[in-house]
Every structure is written in C-alpha cells, then in structure tokens.
mmCIF file of C-alpha atoms in Angstrom:
data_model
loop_
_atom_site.group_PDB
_atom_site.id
_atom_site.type_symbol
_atom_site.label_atom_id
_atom_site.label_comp_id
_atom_site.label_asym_id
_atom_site.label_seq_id
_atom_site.Cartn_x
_atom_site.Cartn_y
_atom_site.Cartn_z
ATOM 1 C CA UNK A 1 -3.501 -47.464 27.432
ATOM 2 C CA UNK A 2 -3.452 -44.742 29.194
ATOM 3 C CA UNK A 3 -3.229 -41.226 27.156
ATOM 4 C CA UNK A 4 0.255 -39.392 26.953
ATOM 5 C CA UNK A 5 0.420 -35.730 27.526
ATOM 6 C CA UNK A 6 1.283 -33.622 24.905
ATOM 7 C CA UNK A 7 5.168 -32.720 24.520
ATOM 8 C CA UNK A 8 6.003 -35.602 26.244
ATOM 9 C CA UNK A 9 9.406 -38.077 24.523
ATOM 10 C CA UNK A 10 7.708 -40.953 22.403
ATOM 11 C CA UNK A 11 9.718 -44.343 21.636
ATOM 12 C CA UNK A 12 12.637 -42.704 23.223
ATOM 13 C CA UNK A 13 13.050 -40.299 20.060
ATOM 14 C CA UNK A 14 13.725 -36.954 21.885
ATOM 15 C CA UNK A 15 11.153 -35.771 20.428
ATOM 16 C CA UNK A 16 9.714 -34.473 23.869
ATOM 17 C CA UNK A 17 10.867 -31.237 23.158
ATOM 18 C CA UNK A 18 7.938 -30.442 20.859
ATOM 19 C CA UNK A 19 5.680 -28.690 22.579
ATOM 20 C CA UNK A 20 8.338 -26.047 24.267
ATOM 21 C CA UNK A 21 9.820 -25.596 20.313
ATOM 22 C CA UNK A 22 6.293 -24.843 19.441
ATOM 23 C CA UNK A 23 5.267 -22.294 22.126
ATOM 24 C CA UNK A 24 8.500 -20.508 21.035
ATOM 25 C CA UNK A 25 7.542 -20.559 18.121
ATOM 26 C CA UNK A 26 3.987 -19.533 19.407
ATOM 27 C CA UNK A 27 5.862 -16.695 20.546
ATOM 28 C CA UNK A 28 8.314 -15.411 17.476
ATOM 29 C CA UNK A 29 5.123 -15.332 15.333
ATOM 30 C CA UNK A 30 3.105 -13.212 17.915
ATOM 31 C CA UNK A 31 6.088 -10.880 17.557
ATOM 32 C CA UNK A 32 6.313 -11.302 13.744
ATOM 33 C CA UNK A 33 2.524 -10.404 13.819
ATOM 34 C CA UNK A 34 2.885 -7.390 15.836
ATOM 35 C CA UNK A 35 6.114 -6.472 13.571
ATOM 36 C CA UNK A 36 4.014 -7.177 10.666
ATOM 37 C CA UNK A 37 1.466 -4.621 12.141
ATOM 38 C CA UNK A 38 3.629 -2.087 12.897
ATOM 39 C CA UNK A 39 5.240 -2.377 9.427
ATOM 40 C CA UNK A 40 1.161 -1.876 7.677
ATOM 41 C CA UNK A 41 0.966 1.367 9.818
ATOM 42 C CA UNK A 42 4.129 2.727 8.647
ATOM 43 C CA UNK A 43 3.314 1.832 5.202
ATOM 44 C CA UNK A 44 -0.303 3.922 5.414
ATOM 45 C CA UNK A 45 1.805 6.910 7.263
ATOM 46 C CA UNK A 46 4.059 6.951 4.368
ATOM 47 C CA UNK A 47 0.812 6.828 1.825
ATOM 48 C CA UNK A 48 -0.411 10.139 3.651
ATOM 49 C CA UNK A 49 2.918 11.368 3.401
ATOM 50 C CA UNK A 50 3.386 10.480 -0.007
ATOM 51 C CA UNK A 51 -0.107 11.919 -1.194
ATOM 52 C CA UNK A 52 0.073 15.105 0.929
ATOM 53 C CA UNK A 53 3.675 15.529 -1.201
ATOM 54 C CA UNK A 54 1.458 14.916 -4.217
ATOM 55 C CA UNK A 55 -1.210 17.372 -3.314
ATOM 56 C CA UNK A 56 1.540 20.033 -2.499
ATOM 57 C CA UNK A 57 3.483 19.306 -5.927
ATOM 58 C CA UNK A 58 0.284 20.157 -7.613
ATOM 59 C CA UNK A 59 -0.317 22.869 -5.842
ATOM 60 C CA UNK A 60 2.962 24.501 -6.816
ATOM 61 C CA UNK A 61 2.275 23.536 -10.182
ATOM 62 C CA UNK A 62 -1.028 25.448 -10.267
ATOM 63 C CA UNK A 63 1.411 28.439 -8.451
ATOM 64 C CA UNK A 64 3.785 27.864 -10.745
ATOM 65 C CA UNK A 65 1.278 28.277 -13.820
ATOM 66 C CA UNK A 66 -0.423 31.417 -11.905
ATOM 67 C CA UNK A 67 2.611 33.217 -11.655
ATOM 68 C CA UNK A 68 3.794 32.553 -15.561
ATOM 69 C CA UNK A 69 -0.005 33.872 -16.552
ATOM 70 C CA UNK A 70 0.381 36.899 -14.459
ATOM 71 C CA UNK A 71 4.286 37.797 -15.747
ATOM 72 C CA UNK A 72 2.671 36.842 -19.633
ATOM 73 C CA UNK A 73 -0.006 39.757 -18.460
ATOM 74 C CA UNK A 74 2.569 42.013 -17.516
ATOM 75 C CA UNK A 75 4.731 41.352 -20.316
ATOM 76 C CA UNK A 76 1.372 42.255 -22.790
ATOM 77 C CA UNK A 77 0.913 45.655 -20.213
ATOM 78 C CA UNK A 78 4.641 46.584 -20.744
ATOM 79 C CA UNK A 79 3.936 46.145 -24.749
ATOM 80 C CA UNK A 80 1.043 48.185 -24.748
ATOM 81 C CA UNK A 81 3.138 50.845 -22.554
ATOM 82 C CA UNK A 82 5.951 50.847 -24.960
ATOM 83 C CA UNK A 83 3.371 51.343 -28.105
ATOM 84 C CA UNK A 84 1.178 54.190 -26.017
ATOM 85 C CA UNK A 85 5.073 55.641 -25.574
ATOM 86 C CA UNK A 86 5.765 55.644 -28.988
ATOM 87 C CA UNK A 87 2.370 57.043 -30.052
ATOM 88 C CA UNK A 88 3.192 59.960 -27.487
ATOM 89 C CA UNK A 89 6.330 60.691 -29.156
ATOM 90 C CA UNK A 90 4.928 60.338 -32.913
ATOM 91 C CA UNK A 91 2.162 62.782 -31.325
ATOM 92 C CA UNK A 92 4.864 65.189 -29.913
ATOM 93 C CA UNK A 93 7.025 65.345 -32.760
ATOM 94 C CA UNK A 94 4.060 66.258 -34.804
ATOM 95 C CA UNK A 95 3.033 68.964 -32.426
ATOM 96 C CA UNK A 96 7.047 69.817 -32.469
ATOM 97 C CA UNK A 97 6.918 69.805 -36.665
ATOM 98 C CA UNK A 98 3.528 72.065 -36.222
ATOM 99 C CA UNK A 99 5.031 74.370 -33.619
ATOM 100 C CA UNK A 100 7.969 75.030 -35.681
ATOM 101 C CA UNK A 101 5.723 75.805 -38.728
ATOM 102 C CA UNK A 102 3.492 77.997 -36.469
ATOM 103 C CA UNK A 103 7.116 79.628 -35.689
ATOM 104 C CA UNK A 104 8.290 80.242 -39.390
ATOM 105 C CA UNK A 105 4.955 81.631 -40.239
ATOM 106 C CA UNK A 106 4.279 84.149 -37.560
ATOM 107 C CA UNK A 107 7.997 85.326 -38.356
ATOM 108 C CA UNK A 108 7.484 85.734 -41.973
ATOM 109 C CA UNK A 109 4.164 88.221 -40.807
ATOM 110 C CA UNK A 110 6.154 89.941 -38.872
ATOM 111 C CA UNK A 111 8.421 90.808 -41.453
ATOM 112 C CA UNK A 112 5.773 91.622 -44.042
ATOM 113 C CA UNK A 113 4.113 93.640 -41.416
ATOM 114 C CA UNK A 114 7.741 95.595 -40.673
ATOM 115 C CA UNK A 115 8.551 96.005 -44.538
ATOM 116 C CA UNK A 116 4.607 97.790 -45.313
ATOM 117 C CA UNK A 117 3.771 99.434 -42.075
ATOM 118 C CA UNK A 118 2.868 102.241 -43.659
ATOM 119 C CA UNK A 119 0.232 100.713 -46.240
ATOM 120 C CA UNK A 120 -1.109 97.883 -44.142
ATOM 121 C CA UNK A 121 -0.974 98.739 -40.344
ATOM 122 C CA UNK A 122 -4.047 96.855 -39.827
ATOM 123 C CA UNK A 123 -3.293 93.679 -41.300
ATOM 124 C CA UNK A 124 0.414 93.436 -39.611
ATOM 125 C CA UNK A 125 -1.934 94.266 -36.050
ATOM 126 C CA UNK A 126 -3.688 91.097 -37.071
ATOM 127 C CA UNK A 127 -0.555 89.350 -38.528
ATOM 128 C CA UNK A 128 0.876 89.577 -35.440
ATOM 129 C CA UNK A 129 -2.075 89.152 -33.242
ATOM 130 C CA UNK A 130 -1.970 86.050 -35.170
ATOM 131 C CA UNK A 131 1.910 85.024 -34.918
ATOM 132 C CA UNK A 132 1.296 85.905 -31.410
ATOM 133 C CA UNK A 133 -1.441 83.101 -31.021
ATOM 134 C CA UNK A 134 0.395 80.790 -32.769
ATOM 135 C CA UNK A 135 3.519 80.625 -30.739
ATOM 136 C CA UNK A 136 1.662 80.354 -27.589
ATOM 137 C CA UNK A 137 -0.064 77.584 -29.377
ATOM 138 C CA UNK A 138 2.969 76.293 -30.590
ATOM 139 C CA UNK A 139 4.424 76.901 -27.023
ATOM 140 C CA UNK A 140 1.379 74.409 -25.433
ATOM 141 C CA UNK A 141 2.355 72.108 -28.399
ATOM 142 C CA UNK A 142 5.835 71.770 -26.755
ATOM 143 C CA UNK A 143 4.428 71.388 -23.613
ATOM 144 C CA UNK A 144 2.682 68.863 -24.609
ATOM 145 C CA UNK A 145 4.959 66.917 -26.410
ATOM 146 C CA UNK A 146 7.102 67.076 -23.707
ATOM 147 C CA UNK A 147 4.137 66.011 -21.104
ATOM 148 C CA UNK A 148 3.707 63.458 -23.988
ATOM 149 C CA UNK A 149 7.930 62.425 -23.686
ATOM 150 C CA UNK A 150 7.322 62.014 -19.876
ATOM 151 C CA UNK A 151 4.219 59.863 -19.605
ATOM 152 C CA UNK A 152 6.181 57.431 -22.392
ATOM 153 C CA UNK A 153 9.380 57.112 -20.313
ATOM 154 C CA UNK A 154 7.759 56.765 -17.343
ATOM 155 C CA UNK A 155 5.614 53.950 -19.292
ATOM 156 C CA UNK A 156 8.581 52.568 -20.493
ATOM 157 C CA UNK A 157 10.147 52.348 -16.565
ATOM 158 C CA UNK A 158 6.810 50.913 -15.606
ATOM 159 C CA UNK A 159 6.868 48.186 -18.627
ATOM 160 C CA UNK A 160 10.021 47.844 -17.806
ATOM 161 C CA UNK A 161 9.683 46.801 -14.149
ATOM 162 C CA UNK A 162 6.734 45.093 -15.615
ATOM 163 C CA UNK A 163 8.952 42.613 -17.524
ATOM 164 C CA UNK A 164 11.649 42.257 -14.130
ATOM 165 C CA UNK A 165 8.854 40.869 -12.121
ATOM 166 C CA UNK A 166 7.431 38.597 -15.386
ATOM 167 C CA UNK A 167 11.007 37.345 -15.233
ATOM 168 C CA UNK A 168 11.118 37.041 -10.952
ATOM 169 C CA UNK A 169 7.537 35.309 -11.049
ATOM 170 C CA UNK A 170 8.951 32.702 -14.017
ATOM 171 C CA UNK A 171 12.027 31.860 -11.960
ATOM 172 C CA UNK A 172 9.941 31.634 -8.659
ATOM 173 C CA UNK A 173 6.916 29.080 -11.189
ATOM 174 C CA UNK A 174 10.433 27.366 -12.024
ATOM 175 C CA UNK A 175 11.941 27.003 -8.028
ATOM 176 C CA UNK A 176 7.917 25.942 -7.550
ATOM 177 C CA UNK A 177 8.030 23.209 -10.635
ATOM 178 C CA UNK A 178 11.684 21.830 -9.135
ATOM 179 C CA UNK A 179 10.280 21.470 -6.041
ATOM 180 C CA UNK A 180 7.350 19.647 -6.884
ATOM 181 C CA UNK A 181 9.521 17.332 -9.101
ATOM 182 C CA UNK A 182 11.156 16.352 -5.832
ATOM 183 C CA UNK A 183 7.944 15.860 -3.424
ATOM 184 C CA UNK A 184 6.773 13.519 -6.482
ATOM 185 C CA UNK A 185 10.222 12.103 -6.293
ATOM 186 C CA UNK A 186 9.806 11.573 -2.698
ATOM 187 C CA UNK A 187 6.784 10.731 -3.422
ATOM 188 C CA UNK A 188 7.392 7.283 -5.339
ATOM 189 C CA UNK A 189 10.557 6.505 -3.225
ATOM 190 C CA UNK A 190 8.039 6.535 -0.156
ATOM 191 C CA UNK A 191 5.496 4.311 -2.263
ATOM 192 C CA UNK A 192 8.356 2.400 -2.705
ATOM 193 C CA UNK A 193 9.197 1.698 0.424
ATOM 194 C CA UNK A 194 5.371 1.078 1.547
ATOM 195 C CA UNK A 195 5.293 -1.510 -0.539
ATOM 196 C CA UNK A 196 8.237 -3.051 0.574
ATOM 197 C CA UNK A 197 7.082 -3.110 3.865
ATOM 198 C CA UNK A 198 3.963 -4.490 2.605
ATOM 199 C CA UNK A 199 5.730 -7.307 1.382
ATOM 200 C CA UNK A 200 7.826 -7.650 4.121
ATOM 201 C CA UNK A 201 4.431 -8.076 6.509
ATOM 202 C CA UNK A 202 2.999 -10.531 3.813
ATOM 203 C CA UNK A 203 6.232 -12.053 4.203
ATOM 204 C CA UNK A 204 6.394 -12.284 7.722
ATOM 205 C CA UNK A 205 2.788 -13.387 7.768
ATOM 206 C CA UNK A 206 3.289 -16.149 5.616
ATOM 207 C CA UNK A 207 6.328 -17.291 8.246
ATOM 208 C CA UNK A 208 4.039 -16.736 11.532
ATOM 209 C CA UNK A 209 1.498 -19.044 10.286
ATOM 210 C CA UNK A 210 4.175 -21.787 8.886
ATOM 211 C CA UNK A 211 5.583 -21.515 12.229
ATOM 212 C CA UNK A 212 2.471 -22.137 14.156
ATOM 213 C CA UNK A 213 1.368 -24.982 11.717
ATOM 214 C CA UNK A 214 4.844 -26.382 12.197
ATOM 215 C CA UNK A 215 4.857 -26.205 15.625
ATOM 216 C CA UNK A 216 1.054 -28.127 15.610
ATOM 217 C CA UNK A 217 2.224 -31.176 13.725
ATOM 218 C CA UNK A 218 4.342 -33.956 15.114
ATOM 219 C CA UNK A 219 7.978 -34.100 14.375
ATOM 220 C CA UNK A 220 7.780 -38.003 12.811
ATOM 221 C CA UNK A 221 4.449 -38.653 11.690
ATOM 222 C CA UNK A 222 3.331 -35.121 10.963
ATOM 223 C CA UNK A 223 -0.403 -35.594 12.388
ATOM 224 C CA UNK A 224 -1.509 -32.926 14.043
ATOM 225 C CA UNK A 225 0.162 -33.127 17.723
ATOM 226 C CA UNK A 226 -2.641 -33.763 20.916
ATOM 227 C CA UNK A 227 -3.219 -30.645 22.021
ATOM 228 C CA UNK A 228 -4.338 -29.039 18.552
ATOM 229 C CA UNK A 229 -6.297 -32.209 17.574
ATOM 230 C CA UNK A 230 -8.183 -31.710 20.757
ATOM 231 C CA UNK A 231 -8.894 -28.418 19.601
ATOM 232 C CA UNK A 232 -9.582 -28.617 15.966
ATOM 233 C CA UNK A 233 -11.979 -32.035 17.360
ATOM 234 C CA UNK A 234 -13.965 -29.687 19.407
ATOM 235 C CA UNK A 235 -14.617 -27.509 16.598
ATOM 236 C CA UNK A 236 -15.655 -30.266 14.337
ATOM 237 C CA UNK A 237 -18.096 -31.191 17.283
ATOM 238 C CA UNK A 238 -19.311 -27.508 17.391
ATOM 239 C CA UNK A 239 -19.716 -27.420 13.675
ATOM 240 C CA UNK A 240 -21.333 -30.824 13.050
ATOM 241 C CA UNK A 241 -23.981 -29.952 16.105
ATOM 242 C CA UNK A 242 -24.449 -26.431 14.439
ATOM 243 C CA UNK A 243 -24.950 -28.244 10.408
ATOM 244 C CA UNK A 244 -27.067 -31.092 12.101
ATOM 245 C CA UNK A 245 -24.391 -33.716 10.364
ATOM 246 C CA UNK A 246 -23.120 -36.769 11.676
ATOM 247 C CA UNK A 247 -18.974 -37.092 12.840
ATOM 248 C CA UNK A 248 -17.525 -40.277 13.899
ATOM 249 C CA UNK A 249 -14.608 -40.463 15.274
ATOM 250 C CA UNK A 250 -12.156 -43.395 15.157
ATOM 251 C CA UNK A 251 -9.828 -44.427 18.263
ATOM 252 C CA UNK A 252 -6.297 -46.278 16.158
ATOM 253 C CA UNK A 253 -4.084 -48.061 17.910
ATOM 254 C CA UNK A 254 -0.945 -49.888 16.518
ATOM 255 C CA UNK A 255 -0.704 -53.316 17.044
ATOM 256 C CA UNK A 256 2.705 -55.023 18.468
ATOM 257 C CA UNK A 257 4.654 -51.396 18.272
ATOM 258 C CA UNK A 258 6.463 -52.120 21.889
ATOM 259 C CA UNK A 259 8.019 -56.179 20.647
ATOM 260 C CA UNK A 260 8.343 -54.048 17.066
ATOM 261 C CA UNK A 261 10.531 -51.576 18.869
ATOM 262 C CA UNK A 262 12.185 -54.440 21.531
ATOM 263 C CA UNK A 263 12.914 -56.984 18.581
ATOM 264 C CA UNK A 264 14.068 -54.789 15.844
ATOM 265 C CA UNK A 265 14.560 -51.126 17.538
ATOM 266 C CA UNK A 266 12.665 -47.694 17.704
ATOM 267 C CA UNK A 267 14.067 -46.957 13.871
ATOM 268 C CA UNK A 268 11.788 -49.779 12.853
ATOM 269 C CA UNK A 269 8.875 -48.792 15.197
ATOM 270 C CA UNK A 270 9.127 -45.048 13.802
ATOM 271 C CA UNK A 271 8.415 -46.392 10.536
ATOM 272 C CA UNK A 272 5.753 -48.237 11.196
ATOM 273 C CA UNK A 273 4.221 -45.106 12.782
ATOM 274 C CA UNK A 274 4.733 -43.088 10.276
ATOM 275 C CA UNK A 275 3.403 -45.980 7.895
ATOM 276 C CA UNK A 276 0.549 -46.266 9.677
ATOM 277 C CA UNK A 277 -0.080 -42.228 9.542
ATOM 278 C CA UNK A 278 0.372 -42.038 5.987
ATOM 279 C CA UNK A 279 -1.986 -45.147 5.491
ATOM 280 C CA UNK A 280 -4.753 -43.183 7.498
ATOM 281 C CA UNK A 281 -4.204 -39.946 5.358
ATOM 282 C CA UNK A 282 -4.860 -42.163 2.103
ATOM 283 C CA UNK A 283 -7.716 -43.480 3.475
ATOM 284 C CA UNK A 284 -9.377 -41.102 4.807
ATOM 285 C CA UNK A 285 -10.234 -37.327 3.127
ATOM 286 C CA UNK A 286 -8.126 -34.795 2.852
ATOM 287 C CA UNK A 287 -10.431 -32.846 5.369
ATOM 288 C CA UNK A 288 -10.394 -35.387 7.925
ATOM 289 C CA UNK A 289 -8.981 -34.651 11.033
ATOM 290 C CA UNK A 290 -6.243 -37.100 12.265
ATOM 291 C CA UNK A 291 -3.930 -36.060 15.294
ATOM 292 C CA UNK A 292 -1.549 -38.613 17.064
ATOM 293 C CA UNK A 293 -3.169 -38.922 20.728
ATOM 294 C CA UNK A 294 -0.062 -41.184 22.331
ATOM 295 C CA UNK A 295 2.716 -43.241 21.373
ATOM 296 C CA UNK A 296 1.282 -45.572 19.366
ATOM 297 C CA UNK A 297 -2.158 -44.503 19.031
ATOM 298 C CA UNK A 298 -4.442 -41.981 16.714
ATOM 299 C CA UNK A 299 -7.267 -40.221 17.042
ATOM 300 C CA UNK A 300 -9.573 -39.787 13.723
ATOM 301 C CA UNK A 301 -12.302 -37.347 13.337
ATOM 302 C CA UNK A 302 -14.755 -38.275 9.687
ATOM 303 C CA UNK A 303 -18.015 -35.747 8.951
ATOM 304 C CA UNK A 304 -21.129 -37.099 6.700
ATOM 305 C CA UNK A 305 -20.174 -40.226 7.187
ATOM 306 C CA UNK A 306 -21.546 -43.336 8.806
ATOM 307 C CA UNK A 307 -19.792 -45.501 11.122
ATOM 308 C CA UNK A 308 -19.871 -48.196 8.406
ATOM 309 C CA UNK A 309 -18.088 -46.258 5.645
ATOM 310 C CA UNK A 310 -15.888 -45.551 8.001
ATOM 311 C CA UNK A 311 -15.043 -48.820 8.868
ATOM 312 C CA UNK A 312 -14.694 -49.780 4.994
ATOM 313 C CA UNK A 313 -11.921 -46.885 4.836
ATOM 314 C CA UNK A 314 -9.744 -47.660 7.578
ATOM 315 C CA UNK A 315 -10.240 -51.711 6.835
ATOM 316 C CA UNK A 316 -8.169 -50.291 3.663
ATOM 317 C CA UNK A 317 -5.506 -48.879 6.052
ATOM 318 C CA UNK A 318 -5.044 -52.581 7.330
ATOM 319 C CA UNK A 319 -4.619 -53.768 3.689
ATOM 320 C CA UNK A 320 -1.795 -50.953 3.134
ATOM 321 C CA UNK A 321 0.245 -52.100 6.167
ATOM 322 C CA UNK A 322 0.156 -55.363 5.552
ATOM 323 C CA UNK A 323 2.086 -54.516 2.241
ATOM 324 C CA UNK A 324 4.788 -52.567 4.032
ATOM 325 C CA UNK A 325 8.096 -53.517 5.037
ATOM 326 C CA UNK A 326 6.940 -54.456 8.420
ATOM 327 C CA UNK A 327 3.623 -55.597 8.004
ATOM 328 C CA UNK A 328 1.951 -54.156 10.544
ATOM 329 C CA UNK A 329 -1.373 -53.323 11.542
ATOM 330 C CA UNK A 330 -4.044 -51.593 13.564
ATOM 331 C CA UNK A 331 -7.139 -51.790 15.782
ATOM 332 C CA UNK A 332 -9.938 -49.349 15.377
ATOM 333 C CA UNK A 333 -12.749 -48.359 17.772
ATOM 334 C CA UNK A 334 -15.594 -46.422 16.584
ATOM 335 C CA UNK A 335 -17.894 -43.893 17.951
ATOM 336 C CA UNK A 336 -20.766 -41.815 16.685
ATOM 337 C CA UNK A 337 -21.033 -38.470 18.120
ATOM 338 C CA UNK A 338 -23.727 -37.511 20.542
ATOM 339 C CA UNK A 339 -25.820 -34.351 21.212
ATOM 340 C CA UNK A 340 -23.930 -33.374 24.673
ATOM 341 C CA UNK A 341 -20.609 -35.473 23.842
ATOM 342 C CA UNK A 342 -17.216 -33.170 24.447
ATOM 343 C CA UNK A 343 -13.994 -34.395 22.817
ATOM 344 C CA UNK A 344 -12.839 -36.451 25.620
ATOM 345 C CA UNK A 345 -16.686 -37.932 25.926
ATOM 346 C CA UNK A 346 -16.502 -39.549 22.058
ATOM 347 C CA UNK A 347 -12.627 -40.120 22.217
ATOM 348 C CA UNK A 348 -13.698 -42.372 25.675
ATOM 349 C CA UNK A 349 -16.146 -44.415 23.881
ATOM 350 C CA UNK A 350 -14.312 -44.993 20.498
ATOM 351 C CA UNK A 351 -11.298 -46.243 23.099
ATOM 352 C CA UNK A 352 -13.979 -48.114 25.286
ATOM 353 C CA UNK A 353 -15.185 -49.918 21.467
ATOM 354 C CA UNK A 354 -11.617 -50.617 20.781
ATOM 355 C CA UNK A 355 -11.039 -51.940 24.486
ATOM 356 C CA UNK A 356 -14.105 -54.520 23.839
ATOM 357 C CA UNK A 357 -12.974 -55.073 19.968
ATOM 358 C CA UNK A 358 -9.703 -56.471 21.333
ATOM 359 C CA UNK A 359 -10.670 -57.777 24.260
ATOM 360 C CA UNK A 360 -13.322 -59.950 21.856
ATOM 361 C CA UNK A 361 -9.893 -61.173 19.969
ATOM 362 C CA UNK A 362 -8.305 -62.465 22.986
ATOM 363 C CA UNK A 363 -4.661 -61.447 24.714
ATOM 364 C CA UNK A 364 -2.327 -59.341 21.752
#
C-alpha cells in the first residue's frame, strides 16, 4: 500500500486535477491579498486626505469668523465716526448761532457809538474795541465749525470705507464657509469610499482564505488533501512536544474498496469513501486532524488521548459503516507519538501496526 502523491487521479474520478486548481488558487488569493493591501493603503491616504480637508474647513471657519469680528469692529468705528461727525456739526452750528450773535451785537455798538459820538466817545472806542473782538472771535468760530464740517465728512468717508470692507471681509468669511462646506463634503465622500474599500479588502480577504481552504480539502471526501495534512500533522507534533501532551495518530484503510469499485463501480466506491470520512469526523473531535493520505486510506491525528480511547472511537466508525448502504468497513493501525518522531516516522508505524493487524487476520 504504497502512498499516492498528492494531486494524483483517485478511483479514476478526474479528480487529479486538484492540486494544480489549488495552486491557482494559491495564486489568485496571493493577488487578492496584495489587492486587498493596496486597497487598506488607499483607504488610510484618503483618511489623511479627508482629515487634512477637515482641518482646512475649520480653519476657514475660524477665518471666516475673524474676518466677520473685524468688519463688526469696523462697522462699531464707522458708528462712532458718524456720531463724533454729528457732534462736530451740532458744535459748529452752535459756534455759527454764537458768531452770528457776536455779529448782531457788535453792529448794534457800532450804531449806538455813531448816533452819540459826541457824548460817549469813550464807550463807542470800547464798543467797538469790543465788536471788533467779537467778530474775530466769531470769525475763529467759523473756522472752526468749518474745521469741525471737515473732520466729520472725512469721518464719514472713513466710516464709510469702514463699512465697504465689513461688507468685502463678510463675503470673503462667506466664499471661506462655502468652501469649507465642500472640503467636509469631500470629506465624507472620501470616508465613503475608504470604507468601501475597506469592505472590499475584508471582502476579498474572506475569498483568499475560502480559496486556499478550498483548494486544501479533497474534492469527494472533503478531508484535508495529503500535502496539508502533512503539514497541519507536523504542527500538531510541534505543539504536542512543546505542551508535553500525548497525540496518536491512526493509519485507516478501507477494506474491499478495489472488488467494491470492480463489482459495483467507482460511484459505489466514492460513497463508501466518503461514508467512511464522514464516519471518522463523527467519531472523532471536531479538532482532530483527518486528511485522506491515498486512495482508499486516511490518516488521523487525536491530542490528550490514549491509544485506547482512541481505539473505542474509531471501533464506533466500524459500527456506522456497517449500517450504510454498502456495509463497509475499515482497518486501523495505531501509533503513539515519540520524542524525535517526524510525520512520516509515526504515519510509518501506525501503517507498520495496521500491516501486522491484518496480516494477524489472514489474506483480505
């Protein structure tokens, strides 16, 4: 009973074409991987993005809200302007009012000082000294007011202009608000797509692994094919050495598959194998590793167990077959794992135990 290869046809099913499926396979989810990666970059460069468009929205916001403080200051500067303007011309048509009262006075002395020269020459000399002062003082009065009537217009420009660039800095605080509407806008829609691509990669992921699961098990029985239970065996060795438990591992081989398959075809003999698969996975745990080693035999790997309780659960497989359609059955060797065994070291000696078991019986 020589071994068979892995990938190679098995009671003339086709099914040869395993392996080469599977290292395609292999292959599209090493590519779905590195699509997957590429996809988690692009989502994280499109995060930066996304917050650097926050950071800038906020910071035209703060811009924005600068620039509609500073026009409400020069809105409040162009008020105060416009009421220092109008105190200047209350003040300068005062002064006007007094000027014009200086005037009618210092013209009525000078008539009473024409019409009694003669009597008072003294007092029109003063009269007039005194209509003299007051014009000039109602002549600084006008200059004045009008000094006053130029410093309020030119506060009234300057409030004015004050209130054009409140309005310029509110339109530029509202071009600054629209455009950090859009960066958030931008924003999301790149969040958006982030996490599409996130769960696109998750996606992807998911199918890279089903692939490379798929492409592990065997198209009929669906035990793990030879080549991964070799593998997976070696790291139950590895992990039993390294928890100091025991592993035995079970050599099955099905009894009378070749006259099943000459005497009532391979349709028959697949179902017995895939009997006899489904038998071992009831038996056994659902931890336990079972892998299909040839064409009609199995290789079973059991942790924490003894070789006895072993024995008890695969004497149960026995039972199960010989209740289906075929009533078939299966030999068993067992071996207990050693401290320097390999895979192929305790597969040899569980074959080797099933050799002897069924050489004990006598010719099959």
């Amino acid at each position: 009973m020589a071994p068979d290869s892995a990938g190679v046809t098995l009671n003339g099913d086709g099914r040869g074409t395993v392996t080469t499926n599977g290292d395609e396979r292999g292959l599209a989810s090493d590519r779905r991987d590195l699509d997957a990666d590429k996809r988690d970059v692009a989502s994280d460069r499109r995060d930066r993005i996304a917050s650097l468009r926050d950071q800038a929205g906020d910071e035209r916001d703060l811009a924005a809200g600068g620039r509609d403080k500073a026009a409400d200051l020069r809105d409040e500067a162009g008020d105060e302007r416009d009421r220092a303007a109008s105190q200047r011309d209350r003040a300068a048509d005062a002064r006007d009012t007094s000027d014009a009262q200086r005037d009618d006075a210092a013209a009525q002395r000078d008539e009473a000082a024409e019409g009694d020269i003669a009597q008072a020459s003294a007092g029109a000399d003063l009269a007039r000294r005194l209509s003299a002062e007051d014009r000039s003082r109602s002549a600084q009065g006008r200059r004045a007011g009008a000094n006053e009537r130029t410093h309020a217009e030119l506060d009234r420009d300057t409030a004015l202009a004050d209130r054009g660039e409140g309005a310029r800095e509110r339109s530029r605080a509202d071009l600054d608000r629209e455009s950090a509407l859009a960066d958030r806008a931008a924003s999301f829609r790149e969040r958006q797509r982030a996490e599409l691509d996130r769960e696109t990669s998750q996606a992807d992921r998911g199918a890279s692994a089903a692939e490379r699961e798929f492409a592990a098990l065997d198209g009929l029985t669906g035990a793990y094919l030879r080549h991964t239970g070799l593998t997976l065996l070696e790291q139950e060795i590895a992990r039993s050495v390294r928890e100091a438990k025991s592993l035995v591992v079970a050599f099955v081989d099905v009894d009378y598959l070749k006259q099943l398959n000459d005497s009532r075809g391979h349709a028959a003999g697949d179902r017995m194998l895939v009997d006899v698969a489904l038998a071992l996975k009831a038996e056994l745990r659902s931890y336990d590793l079972i892998f299909r080693y040839g064409g009609d035999e199995f290789v079973c790997a059991v942790s924490g167990l003894s070789s006895e309780d072993v024995a008890t659960r695969l004497a149960l497989v026995n039972i199960a077959l010989a209740n289906a359609d075929h009533h078939g059955s299966v030999t068993v060797g067992l071996a207990e794992l050693l401290p320097a065994d390999s895979a192929h070291d305790v597969i040899g000696r569980a074959d080797a135990a099933l050799y002897e078991l069924r050489n004990a019986r006598g010719p099959r």
